[in-house]
């Protein structure tokens, strides 16, 4: 991993370094600090990562005085602040190069470009006392531009092969590059830049999808050049989480989101994690490509889970049952954890069906037949609706506290990855649940997250609570003796 300097100082380091980045060459001077000064004057001081990018992107040859990099490629998670960095860089280009400059901005489409140009670029400049008298705004459809007093223009362009035609171009911007399916826009810009002494093309985006062939090419090339120590007139920056990083772990967020702790709060990211589809969260906030980042077996590897298959496993006393329900109440599961004769833990899905109306009656039946040490249900979860019916039937339900939920997940996780004392029957319900499970922070630990409505993790949550009941509930250690295998009785 390449570490970038915070500013122009060689010995100050970024708290959140990029995963891939062209390094700063300290033998070259840079115009980056001027961009930082302009950003502060605009009321949007650069964050450390933004200043680092500006310092590298605007390095210039001390002999010729010309910019080193003709192309800047930047890919970061959403809400990282690329727009504020870009605006400061465009203002610097307009007023800091001594001659009239032409700047063109593009986004997903012309409508999107117009909206961002008017709502963010123009609005920020008009609200700045430092700059409001230095330009005029032309909003005529098709001729939109910020016209600076020195003759520089900052306009917008459509995403077509004709973009940039007719005039020379000093700075071209391809924002939201994930929306470009080919390089026609870049190929339209470059001929207009060829005669200019210090042209730069800026390409900015969050990760794309299978259709984002233009951006994918930039990413693959950039990663390769950084890995091999090449620049070829292109500087590349990428903040992203590795494919195997835990998407629900705040440590992952802090390692790949450079605005976290500055303009983005951890609590806000957690809210998005719990409300978004996992694939969407990965792309937007971890800057991961869908084809790079598997959405299965993220917590416990499939190879580990498969290692503990024992189709002849059975349970002896004590037994603990637990039940859980999906948030939409379309599925319910009852799971057993029991002690085996060899001291290991037997895990089994006893019943799993659509709906919830069958569950109380089934649990009462199992309780009467097997006399378990206890039945565990999370009173803060969707299965809490089962508790009144069970208690009305005379069954004492054990209800774990919040901190005990995190203890329960720790017990199960350790039983699979450390003590290796759990055995299961290779049932599809548990297999699917664990394959689709992800973590969520809770009370200083973690629990299972219900972020993917397409995955039923109720068997996994029930198993987690049953294992906790078996390990910690005193009643689960009172019963002795042998019982036959339960197996969907």
Short mmCIF file of C-alpha atoms in Angstrom, two decimals:
data_model
loop_
_atom_site.label_atom_id
_atom_site.label_comp_id
_atom_site.label_asym_id
_atom_site.label_seq_id
_atom_site.Cartn_x
_atom_site.Cartn_y
_atom_site.Cartn_z
CA UNK A 1 0.00 0.00 0.00
CA UNK A 2 1.33 3.41 -0.92
CA UNK A 3 1.40 6.07 1.80
CA UNK A 4 0.87 9.67 0.81
CA UNK A 5 1.99 12.83 2.53
CA UNK A 6 -0.62 14.95 4.24
CA UNK A 7 0.62 18.14 2.60
CA UNK A 8 3.86 19.13 0.96
CA UNK A 9 5.78 18.07 4.07
CA UNK A 10 7.57 14.74 3.49
CA UNK A 11 7.22 13.56 7.06
CA UNK A 12 3.52 14.01 7.72
CA UNK A 13 1.36 10.98 6.88
CA UNK A 14 -2.29 10.36 6.07
CA UNK A 15 -4.43 8.69 8.71
CA UNK A 16 -6.39 6.98 5.95
CA UNK A 17 -3.88 6.16 3.21
CA UNK A 18 -5.09 5.15 -0.24
CA UNK A 19 -5.05 1.54 -1.33
CA UNK A 20 -3.32 2.54 -4.56
CA UNK A 21 -1.67 5.89 -5.28
CA UNK A 22 1.05 7.54 -7.29
CA UNK A 23 3.60 8.67 -4.68
CA UNK A 24 4.68 12.25 -4.15
CA UNK A 25 7.98 13.12 -5.82
CA UNK A 26 9.58 15.61 -3.44
CA UNK A 27 12.23 16.60 -5.96
CA UNK A 28 9.47 18.42 -7.84
CA UNK A 29 7.69 21.58 -6.72
CA UNK A 30 3.89 21.56 -6.67
CA UNK A 31 1.01 23.97 -7.12
CA UNK A 32 -1.03 21.93 -4.65
CA UNK A 33 -0.74 24.39 -1.75
CA UNK A 34 -2.30 27.09 -3.95
CA UNK A 35 -5.31 24.84 -4.48
CA UNK A 36 -5.50 24.41 -0.71
CA UNK A 37 -5.49 28.18 -0.20
CA UNK A 38 -8.25 28.65 -2.76
CA UNK A 39 -10.35 25.90 -1.16
CA UNK A 40 -10.03 27.63 2.22
CA UNK A 41 -11.06 30.93 0.63
CA UNK A 42 -14.12 29.18 -0.81
CA UNK A 43 -15.07 28.07 2.70
CA UNK A 44 -14.26 24.42 2.02
CA UNK A 45 -10.77 23.77 3.44
CA UNK A 46 -9.20 20.66 2.01
CA UNK A 47 -9.12 17.51 4.08
CA UNK A 48 -5.72 15.79 4.35
CA UNK A 49 -6.47 13.34 1.56
CA UNK A 50 -7.62 16.12 -0.78
CA UNK A 51 -4.48 18.13 -0.16
CA UNK A 52 -2.36 15.05 -0.81
CA UNK A 53 -4.05 14.50 -4.17
CA UNK A 54 -3.68 18.17 -5.13
CA UNK A 55 0.01 18.15 -4.22
CA UNK A 56 0.73 15.16 -6.45
CA UNK A 57 -1.60 16.01 -9.32
CA UNK A 58 -0.09 19.48 -9.65
CA UNK A 59 3.59 18.62 -9.47
CA UNK A 60 5.55 20.45 -12.14
CA UNK A 61 8.94 20.06 -13.75
CA UNK A 62 11.37 22.49 -12.06
CA UNK A 63 13.21 23.00 -15.36
CA UNK A 64 10.33 23.55 -17.80
CA UNK A 65 7.73 24.75 -15.31
CA UNK A 66 5.16 22.48 -16.96
CA UNK A 67 2.81 20.10 -15.18
CA UNK A 68 4.14 16.55 -14.95
CA UNK A 69 0.79 14.77 -15.20
CA UNK A 70 -1.53 15.18 -18.16
CA UNK A 71 -4.15 12.93 -16.58
CA UNK A 72 -5.46 12.59 -13.02
CA UNK A 73 -7.61 9.56 -12.12
CA UNK A 74 -9.31 9.60 -8.72
CA UNK A 75 -11.71 7.00 -7.36
CA UNK A 76 -13.06 7.35 -3.82
CA UNK A 77 -16.18 6.34 -1.87
CA UNK A 78 -19.24 8.54 -2.11
CA UNK A 79 -19.43 11.66 0.05
CA UNK A 80 -15.65 11.80 0.36
CA UNK A 81 -15.36 15.37 -0.93
CA UNK A 82 -14.18 14.94 -4.51
CA UNK A 83 -16.46 17.79 -5.62
CA UNK A 84 -14.88 20.34 -3.25
CA UNK A 85 -11.40 19.26 -4.32
CA UNK A 86 -12.38 19.45 -7.97
CA UNK A 87 -13.95 22.90 -7.66
CA UNK A 88 -10.83 24.30 -6.00
CA UNK A 89 -8.69 22.75 -8.75
CA UNK A 90 -10.92 24.26 -11.46
CA UNK A 91 -10.82 27.70 -9.83
CA UNK A 92 -7.05 27.44 -9.60
CA UNK A 93 -6.90 26.50 -13.26
CA UNK A 94 -9.10 29.48 -14.18
CA UNK A 95 -7.21 32.18 -12.27
CA UNK A 96 -3.84 30.70 -11.35
CA UNK A 97 -2.20 29.95 -14.70
CA UNK A 98 -1.64 33.51 -15.91
CA UNK A 99 -3.44 33.12 -19.23
CA UNK A 100 -7.00 32.52 -20.37
CA UNK A 101 -7.99 28.92 -19.65
CA UNK A 102 -10.91 26.85 -20.93
CA UNK A 103 -12.40 24.29 -18.54
CA UNK A 104 -15.16 21.82 -19.40
CA UNK A 105 -17.05 19.74 -16.86
CA UNK A 106 -19.09 16.60 -17.63
CA UNK A 107 -21.00 14.17 -15.43
CA UNK A 108 -23.38 11.23 -16.04
CA UNK A 109 -25.26 13.29 -18.62
CA UNK A 110 -25.82 16.92 -19.48
CA UNK A 111 -28.72 17.29 -17.07
CA UNK A 112 -26.62 15.95 -14.21
CA UNK A 113 -23.68 18.14 -15.21
CA UNK A 114 -25.88 21.25 -15.37
CA UNK A 115 -27.36 20.53 -11.95
CA UNK A 116 -23.98 20.03 -10.26
CA UNK A 117 -22.47 23.01 -12.08
CA UNK A 118 -25.31 25.31 -11.02
CA UNK A 119 -26.07 23.94 -7.55
CA UNK A 120 -22.50 23.37 -6.41
CA UNK A 121 -19.95 25.15 -8.60
CA UNK A 122 -21.84 28.40 -9.25
CA UNK A 123 -23.54 28.51 -5.86
CA UNK A 124 -20.30 28.04 -3.93
CA UNK A 125 -18.54 30.77 -5.90
CA UNK A 126 -21.44 33.21 -5.59
CA UNK A 127 -21.53 32.67 -1.84
CA UNK A 128 -17.83 33.49 -1.51
CA UNK A 129 -16.89 37.10 -0.75
CA UNK A 130 -13.43 36.39 -2.13
CA UNK A 131 -14.62 35.39 -5.60
CA UNK A 132 -18.11 36.72 -6.29
CA UNK A 133 -16.81 39.84 -8.10
CA UNK A 134 -14.28 37.96 -10.20
CA UNK A 135 -16.70 36.29 -12.62
CA UNK A 136 -20.06 36.39 -14.34
CA UNK A 137 -22.43 33.51 -14.97
CA UNK A 138 -24.05 32.69 -18.29
CA UNK A 139 -26.95 30.25 -17.92
CA UNK A 140 -28.27 30.27 -21.49
CA UNK A 141 -29.11 26.69 -22.43
CA UNK A 142 -26.28 25.14 -24.38
CA UNK A 143 -23.88 27.98 -23.54
CA UNK A 144 -23.63 27.66 -19.76
CA UNK A 145 -20.38 29.05 -18.39
CA UNK A 146 -18.70 30.78 -15.50
CA UNK A 147 -16.84 33.59 -17.26
CA UNK A 148 -13.90 34.88 -15.26
CA UNK A 149 -12.70 38.47 -15.54
CA UNK A 150 -9.41 37.25 -17.03
CA UNK A 151 -11.25 35.53 -19.88
CA UNK A 152 -11.15 31.97 -18.54
CA UNK A 153 -14.35 29.95 -18.90
CA UNK A 154 -15.71 27.09 -16.81
CA UNK A 155 -18.53 25.42 -18.70
CA UNK A 156 -20.33 22.11 -19.08
CA UNK A 157 -20.51 19.65 -21.93
CA UNK A 158 -22.61 16.73 -23.13
CA UNK A 159 -21.22 13.22 -23.08
CA UNK A 160 -20.81 12.80 -26.82
CA UNK A 161 -18.00 12.31 -29.29
CA UNK A 162 -18.42 15.99 -30.23
CA UNK A 163 -17.63 17.24 -26.71
CA UNK A 164 -14.88 19.86 -26.65
CA UNK A 165 -14.87 20.34 -30.43
CA UNK A 166 -14.28 23.78 -31.85
CA UNK A 167 -11.98 25.30 -29.24
CA UNK A 168 -8.83 24.37 -27.42
CA UNK A 169 -9.22 22.88 -23.97
CA UNK A 170 -6.97 23.25 -20.93
CA UNK A 171 -8.80 21.19 -18.31
CA UNK A 172 -11.35 18.51 -19.07
CA UNK A 173 -13.31 16.81 -16.31
CA UNK A 174 -15.08 13.45 -16.56
CA UNK A 175 -16.99 13.26 -13.28
CA UNK A 176 -19.10 10.23 -12.32
CA UNK A 177 -17.03 8.26 -14.81
CA UNK A 178 -18.78 5.01 -13.86
CA UNK A 179 -21.61 6.11 -16.17
CA UNK A 180 -19.35 6.16 -19.26
CA UNK A 181 -19.61 2.91 -21.20
CA UNK A 182 -16.78 3.79 -23.59
CA UNK A 183 -14.02 6.35 -24.10
CA UNK A 184 -15.79 8.53 -26.68
CA UNK A 185 -15.82 11.53 -24.30
CA UNK A 186 -12.10 11.28 -23.61
CA UNK A 187 -11.40 10.85 -27.29
CA UNK A 188 -13.39 14.02 -27.95
CA UNK A 189 -11.48 15.99 -25.30
CA UNK A 190 -7.92 14.99 -26.17
CA UNK A 191 -7.65 16.53 -29.66
CA UNK A 192 -8.78 19.85 -28.16
CA UNK A 193 -6.01 19.63 -25.57
CA UNK A 194 -3.11 18.60 -27.77
CA UNK A 195 -1.85 22.11 -28.58
CA UNK A 196 -2.12 23.44 -25.04
CA UNK A 197 1.09 23.65 -22.97
CA UNK A 198 -0.29 22.28 -19.70
CA UNK A 199 -3.49 20.34 -20.34
CA UNK A 200 -4.98 18.03 -17.74
CA UNK A 201 -7.80 15.52 -17.94
CA UNK A 202 -9.40 14.72 -14.56
CA UNK A 203 -11.39 11.47 -14.30
CA UNK A 204 -13.31 11.05 -11.04
CA UNK A 205 -15.74 8.43 -9.80
CA UNK A 206 -16.87 5.90 -7.29
CA UNK A 207 -16.59 2.24 -8.37
CA UNK A 208 -18.86 1.19 -11.20
CA UNK A 209 -20.60 -1.94 -12.41
CA UNK A 210 -20.32 -4.39 -15.29
CA UNK A 211 -21.24 -1.65 -17.79
CA UNK A 212 -18.55 0.76 -16.57
CA UNK A 213 -15.94 -0.38 -19.08
CA UNK A 214 -14.30 3.05 -19.43
CA UNK A 215 -13.72 3.47 -15.70
CA UNK A 216 -12.73 -0.17 -15.25
CA UNK A 217 -9.97 0.32 -17.79
CA UNK A 218 -8.71 3.37 -15.90
CA UNK A 219 -8.74 1.45 -12.62
CA UNK A 220 -6.95 -1.61 -13.97
CA UNK A 221 -4.31 0.53 -15.68
CA UNK A 222 -3.87 2.76 -12.66
CA UNK A 223 -3.42 -0.12 -10.25
CA UNK A 224 -0.88 -1.74 -12.55
CA UNK A 225 1.12 1.46 -13.00
CA UNK A 226 1.21 2.11 -9.26
CA UNK A 227 2.21 -1.48 -8.52
CA UNK A 228 5.04 -1.29 -11.05
CA UNK A 229 6.17 2.19 -10.04
CA UNK A 230 5.23 3.80 -13.37
CA UNK A 231 3.36 7.02 -14.06
CA UNK A 232 3.44 7.54 -17.86
CA UNK A 233 2.11 11.06 -17.40
CA UNK A 234 -0.85 9.75 -15.39
CA UNK A 235 -1.30 9.93 -11.62
CA UNK A 236 -3.73 7.50 -10.02
CA UNK A 237 -5.47 7.54 -6.62
CA UNK A 238 -7.82 4.94 -5.17
CA UNK A 239 -9.37 4.72 -1.73
CA UNK A 240 -11.20 1.40 -1.44
CA UNK A 241 -11.59 -1.63 0.80
CA UNK A 242 -9.93 -4.90 -0.23
CA UNK A 243 -12.38 -7.54 -1.53
CA UNK A 244 -12.04 -9.68 1.61
CA UNK A 245 -12.62 -6.82 4.08
CA UNK A 246 -15.59 -7.15 6.42
CA UNK A 247 -18.14 -4.61 5.07
CA UNK A 248 -19.87 -4.22 8.43
CA UNK A 249 -16.74 -3.61 10.50
CA UNK A 250 -16.13 0.08 11.33
CA UNK A 251 -12.41 -0.65 11.06
CA UNK A 252 -13.00 -1.32 7.35
CA UNK A 253 -14.76 2.03 7.00
CA UNK A 254 -11.96 3.93 8.72
CA UNK A 255 -9.39 2.25 6.49
CA UNK A 256 -10.99 3.22 3.17
CA UNK A 257 -13.15 6.33 3.74
CA UNK A 258 -10.82 9.34 3.88
CA UNK A 259 -13.62 11.75 4.88
CA UNK A 260 -14.63 9.68 7.92
CA UNK A 261 -14.04 11.75 11.02
CA UNK A 262 -13.97 14.96 8.96
CA UNK A 263 -17.24 15.47 7.10
CA UNK A 264 -18.71 11.98 7.55
CA UNK A 265 -19.72 10.43 10.89
CA UNK A 266 -19.38 6.75 11.68
CA UNK A 267 -22.99 6.70 12.86
CA UNK A 268 -24.16 7.87 9.44
CA UNK A 269 -22.23 5.09 7.71
CA UNK A 270 -23.72 2.55 10.11
CA UNK A 271 -27.21 3.77 9.24
CA UNK A 272 -26.55 3.30 5.53
CA UNK A 273 -25.05 -0.14 6.15
CA UNK A 274 -28.22 -1.28 7.89
CA UNK A 275 -30.61 0.26 5.35
CA UNK A 276 -28.94 -0.44 1.99
CA UNK A 277 -28.49 -3.61 0.01
CA UNK A 278 -25.02 -4.96 0.66
CA UNK A 279 -23.93 -4.70 -2.99
CA UNK A 280 -24.99 -1.05 -3.11
CA UNK A 281 -23.27 -0.27 0.19
CA UNK A 282 -20.05 -1.89 -0.99
CA UNK A 283 -19.96 0.15 -4.18
CA UNK A 284 -21.00 3.47 -2.64
CA UNK A 285 -19.12 3.49 0.64
CA UNK A 286 -16.32 0.92 0.29
CA UNK A 287 -15.65 1.82 -3.37
CA UNK A 288 -15.67 -1.86 -4.32
CA UNK A 289 -16.57 -3.27 -7.70
CA UNK A 290 -19.34 -5.90 -7.57
CA UNK A 291 -17.30 -8.45 -9.49
CA UNK A 292 -14.34 -7.96 -7.13
CA UNK A 293 -16.25 -8.35 -3.89
CA UNK A 294 -18.08 -11.60 -3.08
CA UNK A 295 -21.27 -11.20 -1.08
CA UNK A 296 -21.12 -14.67 0.47
CA UNK A 297 -19.15 -16.31 3.28
CA UNK A 298 -17.89 -12.96 4.52
CA UNK A 299 -17.69 -13.84 8.22
CA UNK A 300 -16.88 -17.54 8.34
CA UNK A 301 -15.24 -19.00 5.21
CA UNK A 302 -17.15 -21.77 3.51
CA UNK A 303 -14.14 -24.07 3.92
CA UNK A 304 -14.27 -23.62 7.70
CA UNK A 305 -18.01 -24.26 7.92
CA UNK A 306 -17.70 -27.36 5.71
CA UNK A 307 -14.95 -28.71 7.95
CA UNK A 308 -17.47 -29.25 10.75
CA UNK A 309 -20.06 -31.27 8.83
CA UNK A 310 -20.94 -34.51 10.64
CA UNK A 311 -24.05 -36.11 9.21
CA UNK A 312 -24.03 -38.68 12.03
CA UNK A 313 -23.96 -36.04 14.74
CA UNK A 314 -26.60 -36.28 17.46
CA UNK A 315 -27.37 -34.55 20.73
CA UNK A 316 -27.55 -35.74 24.30
CA UNK A 317 -28.68 -33.76 27.32
CA UNK A 318 -28.64 -30.89 27.83
CA UNK A 319 -30.66 -29.49 24.93
CA UNK A 320 -31.47 -25.84 24.22
CA UNK A 321 -34.00 -24.62 21.65
CA UNK A 322 -34.14 -21.15 20.15
CA UNK A 323 -36.41 -19.53 17.58
CA UNK A 324 -36.06 -16.55 15.28
CA UNK A 325 -38.17 -14.81 12.63
CA UNK A 326 -37.22 -12.74 9.59
CA UNK A 327 -37.97 -8.99 9.84
CA UNK A 328 -40.74 -9.27 7.24
CA UNK A 329 -42.14 -12.27 9.14
CA UNK A 330 -42.23 -14.45 6.04
CA UNK A 331 -40.02 -17.17 7.56
CA UNK A 332 -39.46 -18.65 10.99
CA UNK A 333 -36.85 -21.10 12.26
CA UNK A 334 -36.40 -23.29 15.32
CA UNK A 335 -32.88 -24.50 16.03
CA UNK A 336 -31.40 -26.89 18.58
CA UNK A 337 -28.01 -26.79 20.27
CA UNK A 338 -27.13 -29.83 22.35
CA UNK A 339 -24.16 -31.44 24.00
CA UNK A 340 -22.77 -34.52 22.28
CA UNK A 341 -21.41 -37.55 24.09
CA UNK A 342 -17.88 -36.43 23.16
CA UNK A 343 -18.43 -32.97 24.65
CA UNK A 344 -18.76 -31.16 21.33
CA UNK A 345 -21.79 -29.03 20.41
CA UNK A 346 -24.44 -30.42 18.07
CA UNK A 347 -26.25 -27.81 15.93
CA UNK A 348 -29.46 -28.60 14.07
CA UNK A 349 -32.35 -26.82 12.38
CA UNK A 350 -35.38 -28.58 13.87
CA UNK A 351 -37.99 -26.74 11.81
CA UNK A 352 -38.08 -23.92 9.27
CA UNK A 353 -41.27 -22.82 7.53
CA UNK A 354 -43.04 -19.87 5.99
CA UNK A 355 -44.88 -17.52 8.32
CA UNK A 356 -44.93 -17.55 12.11
CA UNK A 357 -48.37 -18.85 13.08
CA UNK A 358 -47.05 -22.39 13.56
CA UNK A 359 -44.15 -21.53 15.84
CA UNK A 360 -45.64 -21.28 19.34
CA UNK A 361 -47.50 -24.57 19.00
CA UNK A 362 -44.38 -26.25 17.66
CA UNK A 363 -42.18 -24.94 20.46
CA UNK A 364 -44.70 -26.08 23.08
CA UNK A 365 -44.70 -29.53 21.49
CA UNK A 366 -40.90 -29.70 21.47
CA UNK A 367 -40.73 -28.50 25.05
CA UNK A 368 -43.16 -31.18 26.24
CA UNK A 369 -41.43 -33.93 24.31
CA UNK A 370 -37.77 -33.16 24.98
CA UNK A 371 -37.82 -31.16 28.22
CA UNK A 372 -34.99 -28.85 27.11
CA UNK A 373 -32.85 -26.99 29.61
CA UNK A 374 -34.27 -23.75 28.24
CA UNK A 375 -35.79 -21.98 25.25
CA UNK A 376 -33.98 -18.78 24.22
CA UNK A 377 -35.60 -15.92 22.29
CA UNK A 378 -34.32 -12.39 21.75
CA UNK A 379 -37.04 -10.15 23.15
CA UNK A 380 -35.75 -7.23 21.04
CA UNK A 381 -35.96 -9.12 17.77
CA UNK A 382 -38.81 -10.11 15.43
CA UNK A 383 -39.37 -13.38 17.33
CA UNK A 384 -40.37 -11.47 20.47
CA UNK A 385 -44.01 -11.87 19.39
CA UNK A 386 -43.71 -15.57 20.28
CA UNK A 387 -42.86 -14.93 23.92
CA UNK A 388 -46.37 -14.14 25.29
CA UNK A 389 -47.80 -17.35 23.81
CA UNK A 390 -44.98 -19.46 25.22
CA UNK A 391 -45.24 -17.90 28.65
CA UNK A 392 -49.01 -18.40 28.60
CA UNK A 393 -48.27 -22.09 28.06
CA UNK A 394 -46.16 -22.10 31.21
CA UNK A 395 -42.78 -22.05 29.49
CA UNK A 396 -40.06 -19.84 30.94
CA UNK A 397 -38.31 -18.09 28.08
CA UNK A 398 -34.70 -17.02 28.53
CA UNK A 399 -34.17 -13.55 27.06
CA UNK A 400 -30.58 -12.45 26.49
CA UNK A 401 -29.59 -8.86 27.21
CA UNK A 402 -27.94 -6.76 24.49
CA UNK A 403 -24.42 -7.51 25.73
CA UNK A 404 -25.32 -11.17 25.91
CA UNK A 405 -26.21 -11.06 22.21
CA UNK A 406 -22.64 -10.03 21.44
CA UNK A 407 -21.39 -12.75 23.78
CA UNK A 408 -23.55 -15.25 21.93
CA UNK A 409 -22.09 -14.35 18.54
CA UNK A 410 -18.61 -14.54 20.06
CA UNK A 411 -19.34 -18.05 21.41
CA UNK A 412 -20.52 -19.29 18.02
CA UNK A 413 -17.71 -17.61 16.12
CA UNK A 414 -15.10 -19.06 18.48
CA UNK A 415 -16.71 -22.50 18.24
CA UNK A 416 -16.11 -22.37 14.49
CA UNK A 417 -12.79 -20.58 14.19
CA UNK A 418 -10.94 -21.22 17.46
CA UNK A 419 -12.14 -24.03 19.72
CA UNK A 420 -13.65 -25.84 16.70
CA UNK A 421 -16.16 -27.64 18.89
CA UNK A 422 -19.36 -27.25 16.85
CA UNK A 423 -20.71 -29.93 14.52
CA UNK A 424 -23.66 -29.63 12.13
CA UNK A 425 -25.62 -31.73 9.64
CA UNK A 426 -24.90 -29.71 6.48
CA UNK A 427 -28.49 -28.47 6.35
CA UNK A 428 -29.25 -25.99 3.54
CA UNK A 429 -31.04 -23.56 5.89
CA UNK A 430 -27.94 -23.01 8.01
CA UNK A 431 -25.62 -23.14 5.02
CA UNK A 432 -27.51 -20.35 3.24
CA UNK A 433 -27.82 -18.28 6.40
CA UNK A 434 -24.12 -18.32 7.18
CA UNK A 435 -23.19 -17.78 3.54
CA UNK A 436 -25.21 -14.57 3.43
CA UNK A 437 -24.44 -13.29 6.91
CA UNK A 438 -22.56 -10.10 7.69
CA UNK A 439 -21.64 -8.39 10.95
CA UNK A 440 -23.07 -5.29 12.59
CA UNK A 441 -21.44 -3.44 15.51
CA UNK A 442 -23.29 -3.84 18.82
CA UNK A 443 -22.43 -2.88 22.41
CA UNK A 444 -18.68 -3.02 21.94
CA UNK A 445 -18.86 -6.29 20.01
CA UNK A 446 -20.84 -7.46 17.03
CA UNK A 447 -23.97 -9.35 16.10
CA UNK A 448 -25.50 -10.64 12.88
CA UNK A 449 -26.89 -7.98 10.53
CA UNK A 450 -30.22 -8.40 8.74
CA UNK A 451 -29.17 -6.13 5.84
CA UNK A 452 -29.97 -8.46 2.95
CA UNK A 453 -33.70 -9.22 2.64
CA UNK A 454 -32.95 -11.94 0.11
CA UNK A 455 -31.08 -14.00 2.73
CA UNK A 456 -32.92 -15.68 5.60
CA UNK A 457 -30.52 -15.62 8.54
CA UNK A 458 -33.14 -16.59 11.13
CA UNK A 459 -31.63 -20.11 11.44
CA UNK A 460 -28.23 -18.57 12.19
CA UNK A 461 -29.56 -16.16 14.79
CA UNK A 462 -31.52 -18.96 16.44
CA UNK A 463 -28.41 -21.15 16.47
CA UNK A 464 -26.37 -18.33 17.97
CA UNK A 465 -28.83 -17.89 20.82
CA UNK A 466 -29.15 -21.63 21.36
CA UNK A 467 -25.38 -22.05 21.66
CA UNK A 468 -25.30 -19.16 24.13
CA UNK A 469 -28.03 -20.83 26.18
CA UNK A 470 -26.10 -24.08 26.15
CA UNK A 471 -22.85 -22.42 27.21
CA UNK A 472 -23.99 -19.90 29.78
CA UNK A 473 -27.45 -20.70 31.12
CA UNK A 474 -27.06 -22.64 34.38
CA UNK A 475 -30.11 -24.76 33.63
CA UNK A 476 -28.37 -26.09 30.54
CA UNK A 477 -25.82 -27.85 32.73
CA UNK A 478 -28.22 -29.60 35.11
CA UNK A 479 -29.64 -32.29 32.89
CA UNK A 480 -27.62 -35.42 32.20
CA UNK A 481 -28.28 -38.52 30.19
CA UNK A 482 -28.60 -39.57 26.59
CA UNK A 483 -31.22 -38.61 24.06
CA UNK A 484 -31.66 -39.80 20.49
CA UNK A 485 -30.98 -37.57 17.53
CA UNK A 486 -33.69 -34.91 17.17
CA UNK A 487 -33.63 -34.54 13.36
CA UNK A 488 -36.84 -32.64 12.53
CA UNK A 489 -39.03 -34.41 15.06
#
